[in-house]
PDB file of C-alpha atoms in Angstrom:
ATOM      1  CA  MET A   1      91.834 148.906 142.235  1.00  0.00           C
ATOM      2  CA  MET A   2      88.604 147.453 140.836  1.00  0.00           C
ATOM      3  CA  SER A   3      87.750 143.948 141.899  1.00  0.00           C
ATOM      4  CA  SER A   4      86.598 141.344 139.381  1.00  0.00           C
ATOM      5  CA  PRO A   5      82.834 140.809 139.326  1.00  0.00           C
ATOM      6  CA  ASN A   6      81.691 137.615 140.967  1.00  0.00           C
ATOM      7  CA  PRO A   7      80.340 135.020 138.530  1.00  0.00           C
ATOM      8  CA  ASN A   8      76.586 134.600 138.514  1.00  0.00           C
ATOM      9  CA  PRO A   9      75.742 131.228 140.131  1.00  0.00           C
ATOM     10  CA  THR A  10      72.719 130.848 137.860  1.00  0.00           C
ATOM     11  CA  SER A  11      74.880 131.304 134.754  1.00  0.00           C
ATOM     12  CA  LEU A  12      77.411 128.770 136.011  1.00  0.00           C
ATOM     13  CA  LEU A  13      74.660 126.253 136.710  1.00  0.00           C
ATOM     14  CA  PHE A  14      73.194 126.785 133.234  1.00  0.00           C
ATOM     15  CA  LEU A  15      76.580 126.242 131.574  1.00  0.00           C
ATOM     16  CA  LEU A  16      77.162 123.118 133.666  1.00  0.00           C
ATOM     17  CA  ILE A  17      73.817 121.659 132.577  1.00  0.00           C
ATOM     18  CA  ILE A  18      74.506 122.414 128.898  1.00  0.00           C
ATOM     19  CA  PHE A  19      77.972 120.847 129.155  1.00  0.00           C
ATOM     20  CA  SER A  20      76.564 117.734 130.826  1.00  0.00           C
ATOM     21  CA  ILE A  21      73.883 117.296 128.159  1.00  0.00           C
ATOM     22  CA  ALA A  22      76.419 117.733 125.350  1.00  0.00           C
ATOM     23  CA  SER A  23      78.815 115.273 126.991  1.00  0.00           C
ATOM     24  CA  PHE A  24      76.023 112.740 127.453  1.00  0.00           C
ATOM     25  CA  LYS A  25      74.947 113.012 123.817  1.00  0.00           C
ATOM     26  CA  LEU A  26      78.506 112.676 122.562  1.00  0.00           C
ATOM     27  CA  SER A  27      79.140 109.725 124.859  1.00  0.00           C
ATOM     28  CA  TYR A  28      75.936 108.079 123.677  1.00  0.00           C
ATOM     29  CA  CYS A  29      76.890 108.505 120.024  1.00  0.00           C
ATOM     30  CA  ILE A  30      80.334 107.131 120.585  1.00  0.00           C
ATOM     31  CA  ASN A  31      79.261 104.176 122.732  1.00  0.00           C
ATOM     32  CA  PHE A  32      76.110 102.908 121.020  1.00  0.00           C
ATOM     33  CA  CYS A  33      75.223 102.165 117.423  1.00  0.00           C
ATOM     34  CA  PRO A  34      71.593 102.641 116.344  1.00  0.00           C
ATOM     35  CA  GLU A  35      69.325  99.698 117.128  1.00  0.00           C
ATOM     36  CA  ILE A  36      68.255  99.270 113.489  1.00  0.00           C
ATOM     37  CA  GLU A  37      71.890  98.883 112.432  1.00  0.00           C
ATOM     38  CA  LYS A  38      72.557  96.326 115.163  1.00  0.00           C
ATOM     39  CA  GLN A  39      69.531  94.285 114.078  1.00  0.00           C
ATOM     40  CA  SER A  40      70.673  94.519 110.456  1.00  0.00           C
ATOM     41  CA  LEU A  41      74.037  93.020 111.357  1.00  0.00           C
ATOM     42  CA  LEU A  42      72.361  90.225 113.326  1.00  0.00           C
ATOM     43  CA  SER A  43      70.151  89.387 110.330  1.00  0.00           C
ATOM     44  CA  PHE A  44      73.212  89.443 108.085  1.00  0.00           C
ATOM     45  CA  LYS A  45      74.987  87.006 110.406  1.00  0.00           C
ATOM     46  CA  GLN A  46      72.007  84.617 110.457  1.00  0.00           C
ATOM     47  CA  SER A  47      72.316  84.161 106.688  1.00  0.00           C
ATOM     48  CA  LEU A  48      75.979  83.196 106.948  1.00  0.00           C
ATOM     49  CA  GLU A  49      77.850  80.042 107.824  1.00  0.00           C
ATOM     50  CA  ASP A  50      80.659  80.845 110.244  1.00  0.00           C
ATOM     51  CA  PRO A  51      82.579  77.600 110.926  1.00  0.00           C
ATOM     52  CA  ASP A  52      85.248  79.279 113.037  1.00  0.00           C
ATOM     53  CA  ASN A  53      82.689  81.284 115.025  1.00  0.00           C
ATOM     54  CA  THR A  54      84.579  84.425 114.086  1.00  0.00           C
ATOM     55  CA  LEU A  55      81.475  86.541 114.539  1.00  0.00           C
ATOM     56  CA  SER A  56      80.807  85.261 118.061  1.00  0.00           C
ATOM     57  CA  SER A  57      80.743  88.818 119.396  1.00  0.00           C
ATOM     58  CA  TRP A  58      77.726  89.530 117.178  1.00  0.00           C
ATOM     59  CA  ASN A  59      74.977  88.522 119.611  1.00  0.00           C
ATOM     60  CA  ILE A  60      72.352  90.162 121.799  1.00  0.00           C
ATOM     61  CA  ASN A  61      73.441  88.307 124.933  1.00  0.00           C
ATOM     62  CA  GLY A  62      76.965  89.673 124.907  1.00  0.00           C
ATOM     63  CA  GLU A  63      78.231  93.093 123.946  1.00  0.00           C
ATOM     64  CA  VAL A  64      75.134  95.177 123.206  1.00  0.00           C
ATOM     65  CA  ASN A  65      77.081  97.843 121.344  1.00  0.00           C
ATOM     66  CA  CYS A  66      77.620  96.667 117.775  1.00  0.00           C
ATOM     67  CA  CYS A  67      80.367  99.278 117.343  1.00  0.00           C
ATOM     68  CA  LYS A  68      82.538  96.973 119.466  1.00  0.00           C
ATOM     69  CA  TRP A  69      81.773  93.829 117.496  1.00  0.00           C
ATOM     70  CA  LYS A  70      84.582  92.218 115.553  1.00  0.00           C
ATOM     71  CA  GLY A  71      84.956  93.609 112.046  1.00  0.00           C
ATOM     72  CA  VAL A  72      82.675  96.576 112.695  1.00  0.00           C
ATOM     73  CA  ALA A  73      83.713 100.224 112.931  1.00  0.00           C
ATOM     74  CA  CYS A  74      81.487 103.203 113.653  1.00  0.00           C
ATOM     75  CA  ASN A  75      81.760 106.931 113.226  1.00  0.00           C
ATOM     76  CA  ASN A  76      82.988 108.361 116.537  1.00  0.00           C
ATOM     77  CA  TYR A  77      80.561 111.269 116.423  1.00  0.00           C
ATOM     78  CA  THR A  78      77.379 109.825 114.929  1.00  0.00           C
ATOM     79  CA  GLY A  79      77.650 106.206 116.076  1.00  0.00           C
ATOM     80  CA  HIS A  80      76.600 104.932 112.647  1.00  0.00           C
ATOM     81  CA  VAL A  81      78.299 101.833 111.255  1.00  0.00           C
ATOM     82  CA  HIS A  82      80.571 103.065 108.469  1.00  0.00           C
ATOM     83  CA  LYS A  83      82.959 100.154 107.990  1.00  0.00           C
ATOM     84  CA  LEU A  84      82.691  96.354 107.738  1.00  0.00           C
ATOM     85  CA  TYR A  85      85.972  94.520 107.316  1.00  0.00           C
ATOM     86  CA  LEU A  86      85.333  90.766 107.242  1.00  0.00           C
ATOM     87  CA  GLN A  87      88.417  89.705 105.286  1.00  0.00           C
ATOM     88  CA  SER A  88      89.574  86.080 105.648  1.00  0.00           C
ATOM     89  CA  TYR A  89      86.815  85.079 108.082  1.00  0.00           C
ATOM     90  CA  TYR A  90      86.072  81.820 106.177  1.00  0.00           C
ATOM     91  CA  LEU A  91      82.451  82.860 105.816  1.00  0.00           C
ATOM     92  CA  SER A  92      80.006  81.281 103.377  1.00  0.00           C
ATOM     93  CA  GLY A  93      76.268  81.361 102.780  1.00  0.00           C
ATOM     94  CA  LYS A  94      74.138  84.195 101.435  1.00  0.00           C
ATOM     95  CA  LEU A  95      74.546  87.951 101.600  1.00  0.00           C
ATOM     96  CA  ASN A  96      71.463  89.304 103.345  1.00  0.00           C
ATOM     97  CA  PRO A  97      70.014  92.581 101.995  1.00  0.00           C
ATOM     98  CA  SER A  98      69.495  93.640 105.623  1.00  0.00           C
ATOM     99  CA  LEU A  99      72.866  95.344 105.161  1.00  0.00           C
ATOM    100  CA  LEU A 100      71.052  98.058 103.230  1.00  0.00           C
ATOM    101  CA  ASN A 101      69.938  99.473 106.583  1.00  0.00           C
ATOM    102  CA  LEU A 102      73.546 100.550 107.081  1.00  0.00           C
ATOM    103  CA  LYS A 103      72.849 103.854 105.363  1.00  0.00           C
ATOM    104  CA  HIS A 104      76.216 105.337 106.303  1.00  0.00           C
ATOM    105  CA  LEU A 105      78.416 102.436 105.167  1.00  0.00           C
ATOM    106  CA  ARG A 106      81.566 103.676 103.445  1.00  0.00           C
ATOM    107  CA  TYR A 107      83.830 100.598 103.473  1.00  0.00           C
ATOM    108  CA  LEU A 108      82.873  96.970 102.757  1.00  0.00           C
ATOM    109  CA  ASP A 109      85.506  94.221 102.638  1.00  0.00           C
ATOM    110  CA  LEU A 110      84.235  90.651 102.183  1.00  0.00           C
ATOM    111  CA  SER A 111      87.396  89.363 100.500  1.00  0.00           C
ATOM    112  CA  GLN A 112      88.904  85.902 100.972  1.00  0.00           C
ATOM    113  CA  ASN A 113      85.725  84.100 101.973  1.00  0.00           C
ATOM    114  CA  TYR A 114      83.658  81.306 100.359  1.00  0.00           C
ATOM    115  CA  PHE A 115      80.306  82.663  99.278  1.00  0.00           C
ATOM    116  CA  GLU A 116      80.068  80.659  96.020  1.00  0.00           C
ATOM    117  CA  GLU A 117      77.145  82.670  94.656  1.00  0.00           C
ATOM    118  CA  THR A 118      76.474  85.482  92.233  1.00  0.00           C
ATOM    119  CA  ILE A 119      77.127  89.000  93.463  1.00  0.00           C
ATOM    120  CA  PRO A 120      73.676  90.217  94.584  1.00  0.00           C
ATOM    121  CA  SER A 121      72.339  93.192  92.680  1.00  0.00           C
ATOM    122  CA  PHE A 122      71.519  95.058  95.908  1.00  0.00           C
ATOM    123  CA  ILE A 123      75.253  95.608  96.385  1.00  0.00           C
ATOM    124  CA  GLY A 124      74.841  98.617  94.101  1.00  0.00           C
ATOM    125  CA  SER A 125      72.452 100.348  96.511  1.00  0.00           C
ATOM    126  CA  PHE A 126      75.036 101.558  99.045  1.00  0.00           C
ATOM    127  CA  GLN A 127      75.008 105.141  97.827  1.00  0.00           C
ATOM    128  CA  GLY A 128      77.875 106.390 100.002  1.00  0.00           C
ATOM    129  CA  LEU A 129      80.179 103.392  99.548  1.00  0.00           C
ATOM    130  CA  GLU A 130      83.778 104.349  98.764  1.00  0.00           C
ATOM    131  CA  TYR A 131      85.562 100.989  99.113  1.00  0.00           C
ATOM    132  CA  LEU A 132      84.306  97.579  97.920  1.00  0.00           C
ATOM    133  CA  ASP A 133      86.430  94.419  97.987  1.00  0.00           C
ATOM    134  CA  LEU A 134      84.787  91.131  96.969  1.00  0.00           C
ATOM    135  CA  SER A 135      87.965  89.474  95.686  1.00  0.00           C
ATOM    136  CA  LEU A 136      88.933  85.878  96.438  1.00  0.00           C
ATOM    137  CA  SER A 137      85.490  85.075  97.813  1.00  0.00           C
ATOM    138  CA  GLY A 138      84.113  82.549  95.343  1.00  0.00           C
ATOM    139  CA  PHE A 139      81.614  84.858  93.681  1.00  0.00           C
ATOM    140  CA  ASN A 140      80.596  83.683  90.223  1.00  0.00           C
ATOM    141  CA  GLY A 141      78.426  84.621  87.267  1.00  0.00           C
ATOM    142  CA  THR A 142      77.952  88.019  85.667  1.00  0.00           C
ATOM    143  CA  ILE A 143      78.953  91.123  87.601  1.00  0.00           C
ATOM    144  CA  PRO A 144      75.721  93.084  88.212  1.00  0.00           C
ATOM    145  CA  HIS A 145      75.395  96.375  86.374  1.00  0.00           C
ATOM    146  CA  THR A 146      74.058  97.952  89.577  1.00  0.00           C
ATOM    147  CA  ILE A 147      77.630  98.355  90.815  1.00  0.00           C
ATOM    148  CA  GLY A 148      77.738 101.265  88.390  1.00  0.00           C
ATOM    149  CA  ASN A 149      75.351 103.112  90.733  1.00  0.00           C
ATOM    150  CA  LEU A 150      78.101 103.437  93.360  1.00  0.00           C
ATOM    151  CA  SER A 151      79.071 106.906  92.213  1.00  0.00           C
ATOM    152  CA  SER A 152      81.222 107.592  95.308  1.00  0.00           C
ATOM    153  CA  LEU A 153      83.300 104.424  94.885  1.00  0.00           C
ATOM    154  CA  ARG A 154      87.067 104.929  94.883  1.00  0.00           C
ATOM    155  CA  THR A 155      88.253 101.314  95.162  1.00  0.00           C
ATOM    156  CA  LEU A 156      86.729  98.250  93.468  1.00  0.00           C
ATOM    157  CA  CYS A 157      88.422  94.860  93.856  1.00  0.00           C
ATOM    158  CA  LEU A 158      86.892  91.789  92.214  1.00  0.00           C
ATOM    159  CA  GLY A 159      90.026  89.865  91.308  1.00  0.00           C
ATOM    160  CA  TYR A 160      91.952  86.838  92.461  1.00  0.00           C
ATOM    161  CA  THR A 161      95.586  85.784  92.853  1.00  0.00           C
ATOM    162  CA  GLU A 162      97.734  82.982  91.495  1.00  0.00           C
ATOM    163  CA  THR A 163      96.811  80.770  94.464  1.00  0.00           C
ATOM    164  CA  TYR A 164      93.314  80.446  92.975  1.00  0.00           C
ATOM    165  CA  GLU A 165      93.169  78.439  89.766  1.00  0.00           C
ATOM    166  CA  ILE A 166      90.162  80.163  88.245  1.00  0.00           C
ATOM    167  CA  ASN A 167      87.882  83.131  88.708  1.00  0.00           C
ATOM    168  CA  HIS A 168      84.293  82.466  87.608  1.00  0.00           C
ATOM    169  CA  LEU A 169      83.278  86.114  87.392  1.00  0.00           C
ATOM    170  CA  LYS A 170      82.566  87.670  84.003  1.00  0.00           C
ATOM    171  CA  VAL A 171      81.075  90.791  82.462  1.00  0.00           C
ATOM    172  CA  ASP A 172      78.567  91.077  79.631  1.00  0.00           C
ATOM    173  CA  SER A 173      79.137  94.808  79.124  1.00  0.00           C
ATOM    174  CA  PHE A 174      81.166  97.671  80.553  1.00  0.00           C
ATOM    175  CA  GLU A 175      78.609 100.467  80.326  1.00  0.00           C
ATOM    176  CA  TRP A 176      78.046 100.341  84.083  1.00  0.00           C
ATOM    177  CA  LEU A 177      81.727 101.093  84.725  1.00  0.00           C
ATOM    178  CA  SER A 178      81.311 104.578  83.269  1.00  0.00           C
ATOM    179  CA  GLY A 179      79.193 105.479  86.300  1.00  0.00           C
ATOM    180  CA  LEU A 180      82.171 105.168  88.652  1.00  0.00           C
ATOM    181  CA  SER A 181      83.635 108.586  87.921  1.00  0.00           C
ATOM    182  CA  GLN A 182      85.498 108.792  91.257  1.00  0.00           C
ATOM    183  CA  LEU A 183      87.204 105.409  90.861  1.00  0.00           C
ATOM    184  CA  GLU A 184      90.916 105.396  91.701  1.00  0.00           C
ATOM    185  CA  GLN A 185      91.706 101.679  92.018  1.00  0.00           C
ATOM    186  CA  LEU A 186      90.217  98.930  89.821  1.00  0.00           C
ATOM    187  CA  ASN A 187      91.341  95.324  90.249  1.00  0.00           C
ATOM    188  CA  MET A 188      89.561  92.769  88.063  1.00  0.00           C
ATOM    189  CA  ASN A 189      92.449  90.324  87.844  1.00  0.00           C
ATOM    190  CA  GLY A 190      91.145  87.040  86.440  1.00  0.00           C
ATOM    191  CA  VAL A 191      87.635  88.277  85.604  1.00  0.00           C
ATOM    192  CA  ASN A 192      86.562  87.161  82.119  1.00  0.00           C
ATOM    193  CA  LEU A 193      86.399  90.366  80.082  1.00  0.00           C
ATOM    194  CA  SER A 194      86.208  88.732  76.645  1.00  0.00           C
ATOM    195  CA  ALA A 195      82.750  90.247  76.038  1.00  0.00           C
ATOM    196  CA  VAL A 196      84.222  93.764  76.192  1.00  0.00           C
ATOM    197  CA  ALA A 197      87.492  93.034  74.391  1.00  0.00           C
ATOM    198  CA  THR A 198      86.920  95.706  71.733  1.00  0.00           C
ATOM    199  CA  THR A 199      85.500  98.426  73.996  1.00  0.00           C
ATOM    200  CA  TRP A 200      87.322  98.234  77.335  1.00  0.00           C
ATOM    201  CA  VAL A 201      90.000 100.778  76.417  1.00  0.00           C
ATOM    202  CA  GLN A 202      87.448 103.454  75.528  1.00  0.00           C
ATOM    203  CA  VAL A 203      85.490 102.858  78.751  1.00  0.00           C
ATOM    204  CA  ILE A 204      88.592 102.953  80.941  1.00  0.00           C
ATOM    205  CA  ASN A 205      89.567 106.223  79.270  1.00  0.00           C
ATOM    206  CA  THR A 206      86.470 107.845  80.803  1.00  0.00           C
ATOM    207  CA  LEU A 207      87.770 107.220  84.348  1.00  0.00           C
ATOM    208  CA  SER A 208      89.905 110.320  84.766  1.00  0.00           C
ATOM    209  CA  SER A 209      90.615 109.674  88.480  1.00  0.00           C
ATOM    210  CA  LEU A 210      92.009 106.173  87.923  1.00  0.00           C
ATOM    211  CA  VAL A 211      95.421 105.547  89.508  1.00  0.00           C
ATOM    212  CA  GLU A 212      95.649 101.732  89.511  1.00  0.00           C
ATOM    213  CA  LEU A 213      94.326  99.275  86.903  1.00  0.00           C
ATOM    214  CA  ASN A 214      94.798  95.497  87.064  1.00  0.00           C
ATOM    215  CA  PHE A 215      93.354  93.542  84.126  1.00  0.00           C
ATOM    216  CA  SER A 216      95.778  90.623  84.337  1.00  0.00           C
ATOM    217  CA  SER A 217      94.513  87.225  83.090  1.00  0.00           C
ATOM    218  CA  CYS A 218      91.225  88.673  81.841  1.00  0.00           C
ATOM    219  CA  SER A 219      90.880  86.749  78.541  1.00  0.00           C
ATOM    220  CA  LEU A 220      91.422  89.928  76.550  1.00  0.00           C
ATOM    221  CA  ASN A 221      92.436  89.480  72.911  1.00  0.00           C
ATOM    222  CA  PHE A 222      92.457  93.089  71.746  1.00  0.00           C
ATOM    223  CA  ILE A 223      94.054  96.271  72.978  1.00  0.00           C
ATOM    224  CA  ALA A 224      92.681  99.208  71.034  1.00  0.00           C
ATOM    225  CA  PRO A 225      94.490 102.413  70.121  1.00  0.00           C
ATOM    226  CA  LEU A 226      93.222 105.722  71.431  1.00  0.00           C
ATOM    227  CA  ASN A 227      92.642 108.243  68.685  1.00  0.00           C
ATOM    228  CA  ASP A 228      91.371 110.852  71.107  1.00  0.00           C
ATOM    229  CA  PHE A 229      92.878 112.497  74.171  1.00  0.00           C
ATOM    230  CA  VAL A 230      94.308 110.141  76.797  1.00  0.00           C
ATOM    231  CA  ASN A 231      92.054 110.934  79.751  1.00  0.00           C
ATOM    232  CA  VAL A 232      93.563 108.510  82.297  1.00  0.00           C
ATOM    233  CA  SER A 233      96.598 110.714  82.818  1.00  0.00           C
ATOM    234  CA  SER A 234      96.765 109.921  86.565  1.00  0.00           C
ATOM    235  CA  LEU A 235      97.349 106.200  85.987  1.00  0.00           C
ATOM    236  CA  ALA A 236     100.413 105.052  87.950  1.00  0.00           C
ATOM    237  CA  PHE A 237      99.937 101.245  87.997  1.00  0.00           C
ATOM    238  CA  LEU A 238      98.983  99.229  84.893  1.00  0.00           C
ATOM    239  CA  ASP A 239      98.933  95.422  84.699  1.00  0.00           C
ATOM    240  CA  LEU A 240      97.686  93.810  81.468  1.00  0.00           C
ATOM    241  CA  SER A 241      99.808  90.678  81.770  1.00  0.00           C
ATOM    242  CA  GLN A 242      98.731  87.101  80.979  1.00  0.00           C
ATOM    243  CA  ASN A 243      96.328  88.045  78.183  1.00  0.00           C
ATOM    244  CA  GLU A 244      96.270  86.845  74.565  1.00  0.00           C
ATOM    245  CA  PHE A 245      96.273  89.974  72.445  1.00  0.00           C
ATOM    246  CA  GLN A 246      96.002  88.913  68.810  1.00  0.00           C
ATOM    247  CA  SER A 247      98.435  90.526  66.356  1.00  0.00           C
ATOM    248  CA  SER A 248      98.787  93.543  68.612  1.00  0.00           C
ATOM    249  CA  VAL A 249     101.634  95.975  68.935  1.00  0.00           C
ATOM    250  CA  ILE A 250     102.039  97.912  72.158  1.00  0.00           C
ATOM    251  CA  PRO A 251      99.759 100.933  71.653  1.00  0.00           C
ATOM    252  CA  LYS A 252     101.367 104.343  71.871  1.00  0.00           C
ATOM    253  CA  TRP A 253      98.801 105.654  74.359  1.00  0.00           C
ATOM    254  CA  ILE A 254     100.331 103.517  77.109  1.00  0.00           C
ATOM    255  CA  PHE A 255     103.573 105.410  76.738  1.00  0.00           C
ATOM    256  CA  GLN A 256     101.791 108.739  77.077  1.00  0.00           C
ATOM    257  CA  LEU A 257     100.934 107.953  80.700  1.00  0.00           C
ATOM    258  CA  SER A 258     103.410 110.335  82.293  1.00  0.00           C
ATOM    259  CA  GLU A 259     102.552 109.318  85.897  1.00  0.00           C
ATOM    260  CA  LEU A 260     103.174 105.609  85.304  1.00  0.00           C
ATOM    261  CA  THR A 261     105.533 103.926  87.798  1.00  0.00           C
ATOM    262  CA  TYR A 262     104.582 100.248  87.268  1.00  0.00           C
ATOM    263  CA  LEU A 263     103.899  98.543  83.917  1.00  0.00           C
ATOM    264  CA  ASP A 264     103.387  94.811  83.364  1.00  0.00           C
ATOM    265  CA  LEU A 265     102.615  93.594  79.828  1.00  0.00           C
ATOM    266  CA  SER A 266     104.289  90.209  80.188  1.00  0.00           C
ATOM    267  CA  VAL A 267     103.035  86.998  78.537  1.00  0.00           C
ATOM    268  CA  SER A 268     100.468  88.814  76.405  1.00  0.00           C
ATOM    269  CA  ASN A 269     101.370  87.850  72.824  1.00  0.00           C
ATOM    270  CA  LEU A 270     102.419  91.398  71.947  1.00  0.00           C
ATOM    271  CA  GLU A 271     104.635  91.908  68.927  1.00  0.00           C
ATOM    272  CA  GLY A 272     106.589  94.537  67.029  1.00  0.00           C
ATOM    273  CA  PRO A 273     109.085  97.085  68.322  1.00  0.00           C
ATOM    274  CA  ILE A 274     109.123  98.525  71.821  1.00  0.00           C
ATOM    275  CA  PRO A 275     107.862 102.121  71.700  1.00  0.00           C
ATOM    276  CA  ASN A 276     109.834 105.007  73.118  1.00  0.00           C
ATOM    277  CA  ILE A 277     109.033 105.495  76.809  1.00  0.00           C
ATOM    278  CA  SER A 278     111.277 108.484  77.426  1.00  0.00           C
ATOM    279  CA  ASN A 279     108.162 110.509  78.338  1.00  0.00           C
ATOM    280  CA  ILE A 280     107.475 108.259  81.328  1.00  0.00           C
ATOM    281  CA  THR A 281     110.092 109.754  83.602  1.00  0.00           C
ATOM    282  CA  LYS A 282     108.621 108.216  86.783  1.00  0.00           C
ATOM    283  CA  LEU A 283     108.683 104.605  85.578  1.00  0.00           C
ATOM    284  CA  GLN A 284     110.379 102.285  88.078  1.00  0.00           C
ATOM    285  CA  TRP A 285     109.161  98.791  87.170  1.00  0.00           C
ATOM    286  CA  ILE A 286     108.535  97.415  83.658  1.00  0.00           C
ATOM    287  CA  ASP A 287     107.948  93.815  82.589  1.00  0.00           C
ATOM    288  CA  LEU A 288     107.655  93.052  78.859  1.00  0.00           C
ATOM    289  CA  SER A 289     108.888  89.470  79.108  1.00  0.00           C
ATOM    290  CA  SER A 290     107.588  86.523  77.064  1.00  0.00           C
ATOM    291  CA  ASN A 291     106.279  88.565  74.128  1.00  0.00           C
ATOM    292  CA  ASN A 292     107.088  88.560  70.416  1.00  0.00           C
ATOM    293  CA  LEU A 293     108.956  91.851  70.499  1.00  0.00           C
ATOM    294  CA  ASN A 294     111.511  92.017  67.702  1.00  0.00           C
ATOM    295  CA  SER A 295     113.412  95.266  67.967  1.00  0.00           C
ATOM    296  CA  ALA A 296     116.811  96.357  69.111  1.00  0.00           C
ATOM    297  CA  ILE A 297     117.340  96.947  72.807  1.00  0.00           C
ATOM    298  CA  PRO A 298     115.782 100.404  73.254  1.00  0.00           C
ATOM    299  CA  ASP A 299     117.983 103.420  73.906  1.00  0.00           C
ATOM    300  CA  TRP A 300     115.776 104.659  76.741  1.00  0.00           C
ATOM    301  CA  LEU A 301     116.976 101.768  78.871  1.00  0.00           C
ATOM    302  CA  TYR A 302     120.374 103.430  79.160  1.00  0.00           C
ATOM    303  CA  PHE A 303     119.115 106.842  80.203  1.00  0.00           C
ATOM    304  CA  ASN A 304     116.291 106.211  82.674  1.00  0.00           C
ATOM    305  CA  ARG A 305     118.148 105.968  85.968  1.00  0.00           C
ATOM    306  CA  ASP A 306     114.934 105.692  88.024  1.00  0.00           C
ATOM    307  CA  LEU A 307     114.218 102.184  86.742  1.00  0.00           C
ATOM    308  CA  LYS A 308     114.573  99.569  89.463  1.00  0.00           C
ATOM    309  CA  LEU A 309     113.430  96.506  87.508  1.00  0.00           C
ATOM    310  CA  VAL A 310     113.359  95.741  83.785  1.00  0.00           C
ATOM    311  CA  ASP A 311     112.339  92.289  82.542  1.00  0.00           C
ATOM    312  CA  LEU A 312     112.809  91.617  78.820  1.00  0.00           C
ATOM    313  CA  GLN A 313     113.281  87.859  79.046  1.00  0.00           C
ATOM    314  CA  GLU A 314     112.079  85.652  76.193  1.00  0.00           C
ATOM    315  CA  CYS A 315     111.723  88.530  73.747  1.00  0.00           C
ATOM    316  CA  ASP A 316     113.332  88.527  70.312  1.00  0.00           C
ATOM    317  CA  LEU A 317     115.518  91.548  71.009  1.00  0.00           C
ATOM    318  CA  HIS A 318     118.955  92.091  69.553  1.00  0.00           C
ATOM    319  CA  GLY A 319     121.923  94.197  70.527  1.00  0.00           C
ATOM    320  CA  VAL A 320     124.282  94.414  73.471  1.00  0.00           C
ATOM    321  CA  LEU A 321     122.851  95.215  76.892  1.00  0.00           C
ATOM    322  CA  THR A 322     125.178  97.205  79.101  1.00  0.00           C
ATOM    323  CA  ILE A 323     124.523  96.710  82.798  1.00  0.00           C
ATOM    324  CA  LEU A 324     123.376 100.091  84.058  1.00  0.00           C
ATOM    325  CA  LEU A 325     120.770  99.168  86.631  1.00  0.00           C
ATOM    326  CA  GLN A 326     122.025  98.434  90.108  1.00  0.00           C
TER     327      GLN A 326
END
């Protein structure tokens, strides 16, 4: 019987050294963010007012590893800062362009703060950014066109909620939006879009990846038809409520969105009959309340058993509604 050859001690030592070096490098990447990124965060903090001292961990005398600072997340393998989530930190002050040294930033959430300034144009220089939420943070003025440079962006939130009386953001054009070809979620609730009232539909139709669109309370007075192909076929959530569409019927293109599950057109001054939505087989929630709709109760209401909520209050509908929805 042949005996197994004895392992070469030199080979074992070589493998042990290689393993130790690899482990050290991996440990270093995991445990320490790059110095330039740490200094960038410290400069960013210096430009802010932090009344609750929420960013107390951001200091050179405490935890030296910025990956462990509050609101900061790093890539486990490279150590680069890739996520800043500073939601509801009651921050105010100025946004420091030192953040641009975070070359690997993918996620930036500054929502629910009190910046009370215009959105700085440098925000459009984060080439790899996929998620940007600046909602409910007091930003005002015209949305910078540079946001259209964020070609990797999948989520853009600039809106507000009913707890805020007014949103002071506005747009002067929508050409920049066409640059966001990967966009899946767009929330501009409360942003003044009156300057693009006649063109917004055509621009949105270029965003073929869009799944969620919220243009509620956007001072829109026109909802255009689409004479060409409906390109936003992936749209599942559509909220155009609380607008003042002038002499507008519900356009047929909305009811060609076969993936739609949520539709809110309430309080929008729409008129005319309710179009046939039998093609939207996935629809679960529809609100057409407080409009000037003047048709009979639509037949599709009796046959779509997937509907969980239908609101037709304060519409001039006629007919008998049989209770079918549980």
